[in-house]
Amino acid sequence: MQFPESWLRSFCNPSLNTQELAELLTMSGLEVEELRPVAPPFHGIVVAEILEAEQHPNADKLRICKVNAGAAFNNGEPLQIVCGAPNARVGIKVPLATVGAELPPGEDGKPFKIGVGKLRGVESFGMLCSARELKLSEEHGGLLELAADAAVGESIRDHLNLDDQLFTLKLTPNLAHCLSVYGIAREVSALTGAPLLAPAITPAAPKHDAKLPVRIEAADLCGRFSGRVVRGVNTQAKTPAWMVDRLARCGQRSVAPLVDISNYVMFELGRPSHIFDLDKIDRELVIRWAKKGETLKLLNGNTVELDETVGVVADASAPESLAGIMGGDATAVSDDTKNVYVEAAFWWPKAVAGRSRRFNFSTDAGHRFERGVDAVGTVEHIERITQLILEICGGEAGPMDDQITQLPERKPVALRVARAAKIIGMPVAQEDCARVFSRLGLQFTEAPGVLTVTPPSWRFDIQIEEDLIEEIIRVMGYPSLPNTPPLAPVVAKVASESRRAIHALRHAVAARDYFETINFSFVEARWEAELAGNTNPIQLLNPIAAPLAVMRSSLIGSLIQALRYNLSRKASRVRLFEIGRVFLRDASVQESDSSIAGVAQPMRLAGLAFGPADQQQWSQRDRLVDYFDVKGDLEALFAPRQLSFKAASHPALHPGRSARVELDGQDIGVIGELHPKWRQGYELPSAPVLFELDLPAVLARQLPAAQSIPRQQSVLRDLALIVGEHVTHDALMQAIASAHDGLIRSARLFDVFKPTQAGGELKEGERSMAVRLELLDDEATLTDERIEQTIAKVLTALSESLGARLRA
């Protein structure tokens, strides 16, 4: 919400300077996001009138002007100015930068000083200025033309009120009553006690009895609809400069007088309205829900397809505007318009909310109606619009037509004074509460210790007792709160040692040379289908961008997109990780404070490695990162716990280079190389290696247990085994573990041998695997007999389960 300070002070002018006013608004919940001057610093620029404008003898595009700058310059004699503006003509009043004046700083940050110049042999004693040269706007088509009644010689800063300040407020959705200058002035009056001046609205006397038939068919769409016919308007009239300036300082450009009047009243009083070309309406207006398949061309040029969830204002033939959002092109006012229909309505917030975002645009009207607009002031606001139309465009007003179906019910809210004091944290008297409510314009009744408030029509945010408590401390002032230290001891919650902190996990992954990324939880539907195999993802009702339309069920798509972003910026080695939430359909999930019914939201850890395995160095050749590099990172991350990796398939991963990650027999995630199809589809020069794990499994850890130092010496035995080529390392270790009798402390594969040609002990399809066993008994020295018995058990187990035999 942007507005000029001068407009606010025309309604309420407290004895505060600009900075104090900004501080007051911020501390009352209306955060001042930006405060800046209307114009940059400059001086020496005055109002001047062009008396003569003759063609330059030596230049086709220059004119020699004689201008009157007032008695203070050149003893009141006209000044000679050489000007190249196409609109430099006799009789207009324009800004004149006199000799010695300084224009606003340019790109170099230095002000531009005006001196006596000579253009094509003709001296120029100053410079006539455009709006762009004064940094008032980007308009540079010619000189800035001032009002005909501008006083010659007056400072341009005084004439245009350029010492004004622009406030930009960052309002929360519950502050719909502050989406107007008058609404903010009402708050300032309540906060400071300064008088509030309402705009003078004089009801227009009807000059004819014409009415447009209106029917409200959807009471759940429109609670009140007011309108009036105005005949004989002059749309060729010019919008007054004061209105153009105020609109511009609210961030709204001037369009045409009727449109400007509607926009002006919206910024002034907070109610969007619409002005129809009466002659383009077919017989009547009907307020209803749209029918599926209907289309409407809007004022912004877009043609949208409607359905039963969108409200419209239609005539007897077709929809003519989106209810509470934007008017239609077919009944828009134009230069040929003679008769208009002015409407102001109360649209239910739920009937407007989210509709404009469905069509990928937003409007000031929709922004206000979906938060709530006063349902009582429709007639008064049409009178204000009518007043301005008659003043600027002329015409004759007809009688007011006001139809009410259902207005919001204002339920009383009770405030317990004792509870207010407890929540606020300082003593509050009942008289203090009553005084605050009176200043806010809230109607209330009193009983001992209780005030019952009936919210006014413009306050949609007062619904529970806490809302009233907030109003009390907001008006009394947050600085009035005492600085009371906590009485209870502050004791930190001790985290369980069996669970690693997420921050510690981030450091551990970063120590493995990965960089953390933070991505949106909403992603492209293509990523879900291709990389997660999810053909039915959770859809977003109002996506912030059309592609980001679904909630992710895997972190892999986000990492692939981050990789592409880095590759497009010439990064050759990329290692990324993310800790984030995914969203899965799960009918067993119940609604609670931390969950949504039917949606599971587990946390996961995912990572990606691409490019060279190590940083470039002289001692080794570059090689691309592979599956075993990332597998080693995971094993280091989980140590001393042991992971197991089982071959498995995944929609995003290479079918022969991917595995399921298991911990203590539980499936906790996947690891593997990106599928060649997706490497090509996402235009990657080589395939990255990815992993995705359940976060709780990663955070869990075993508590260390004390173990005495062995008093006996361990014994090592090497076994060279002949096994089939299909025998894996995991199968070999499991067979050895099955023969464990308490003496085997470790088993490690240290050699694999396969001859180039079959022969000798090794037959076709066989290979040799050498294993080193460590044997230890903590209580007694191992004898050869016990060692041989254990080795025999291991060989028997290997023979029975894998068909292994001892190599000679």
XYZ file of N, CA and C in Angstrom, residues 2 12 35 84 112 125 137 139 148 155 159 162 211 260 290 348 358 481 492 496 557 591 594 634 651 720:
78
model
N 0.843 2.019 -1.089
C 1.673 3.214 -1.224
C 0.773 4.446 -1.283
N -6.122 13.346 8.543
C -5.707 13.360 9.946
C -4.288 13.908 10.012
N 10.160 4.535 3.005
C 9.810 5.946 3.124
C 10.792 6.728 2.260
N 14.518 22.293 -27.440
C 14.259 21.339 -28.517
C 13.013 20.507 -28.308
N 23.643 18.161 -11.893
C 23.936 18.851 -13.156
C 23.637 20.331 -12.964
N 19.782 31.209 -21.683
C 19.975 31.583 -20.284
C 19.123 30.701 -19.360
N 9.218 11.379 -13.364
C 8.669 10.212 -14.045
C 9.586 9.893 -15.211
N 8.520 10.030 -18.277
C 7.945 10.714 -19.432
C 8.944 11.751 -19.966
N -2.642 25.901 -15.804
C -2.732 27.263 -16.350
C -2.721 28.308 -15.250
N 8.516 28.504 -6.940
C 9.384 27.322 -6.957
C 8.578 26.107 -7.385
N 5.092 24.425 -5.983
C 3.917 24.316 -6.842
C 3.430 22.871 -6.945
N 6.627 18.938 -4.063
C 7.647 17.903 -4.259
C 8.431 17.586 -2.990
N -33.391 3.748 -14.401
C -32.737 2.720 -13.604
C -32.423 1.531 -14.495
N -9.951 6.975 -13.891
C -9.192 7.637 -12.827
C -10.057 7.899 -11.602
N -20.774 -18.181 -12.804
C -20.611 -18.439 -14.232
C -21.048 -19.860 -14.573
N -18.575 -11.397 -1.214
C -18.083 -12.216 -0.100
C -16.621 -12.592 -0.337
N -6.039 -17.937 -10.422
C -6.305 -19.035 -11.343
C -6.049 -18.618 -12.791
N 5.138 -1.371 27.409
C 5.309 -2.648 28.099
C 6.522 -2.577 29.015
N 17.680 -25.221 29.190
C 17.719 -25.737 27.824
C 17.260 -27.184 27.795
N 18.589 -35.914 23.072
C 19.010 -37.293 23.299
C 20.330 -37.565 22.576
N 14.541 -34.404 -8.050
C 14.260 -33.425 -9.090
C 14.825 -32.061 -8.763
N -5.712 -35.494 10.710
C -5.568 -34.041 10.866
C -5.102 -33.720 12.284
N 0.074 -30.409 13.498
C 1.303 -30.507 12.716
C 1.158 -31.379 11.476
N 28.642 -42.205 2.046
C 27.572 -42.644 2.930
C 28.112 -43.520 4.058
N 13.008 -45.261 -10.563
C 12.667 -44.561 -11.808
C 13.727 -43.573 -12.277
N 42.056 -68.688 0.754
C 41.868 -68.461 -0.682
C 40.768 -69.405 -1.129
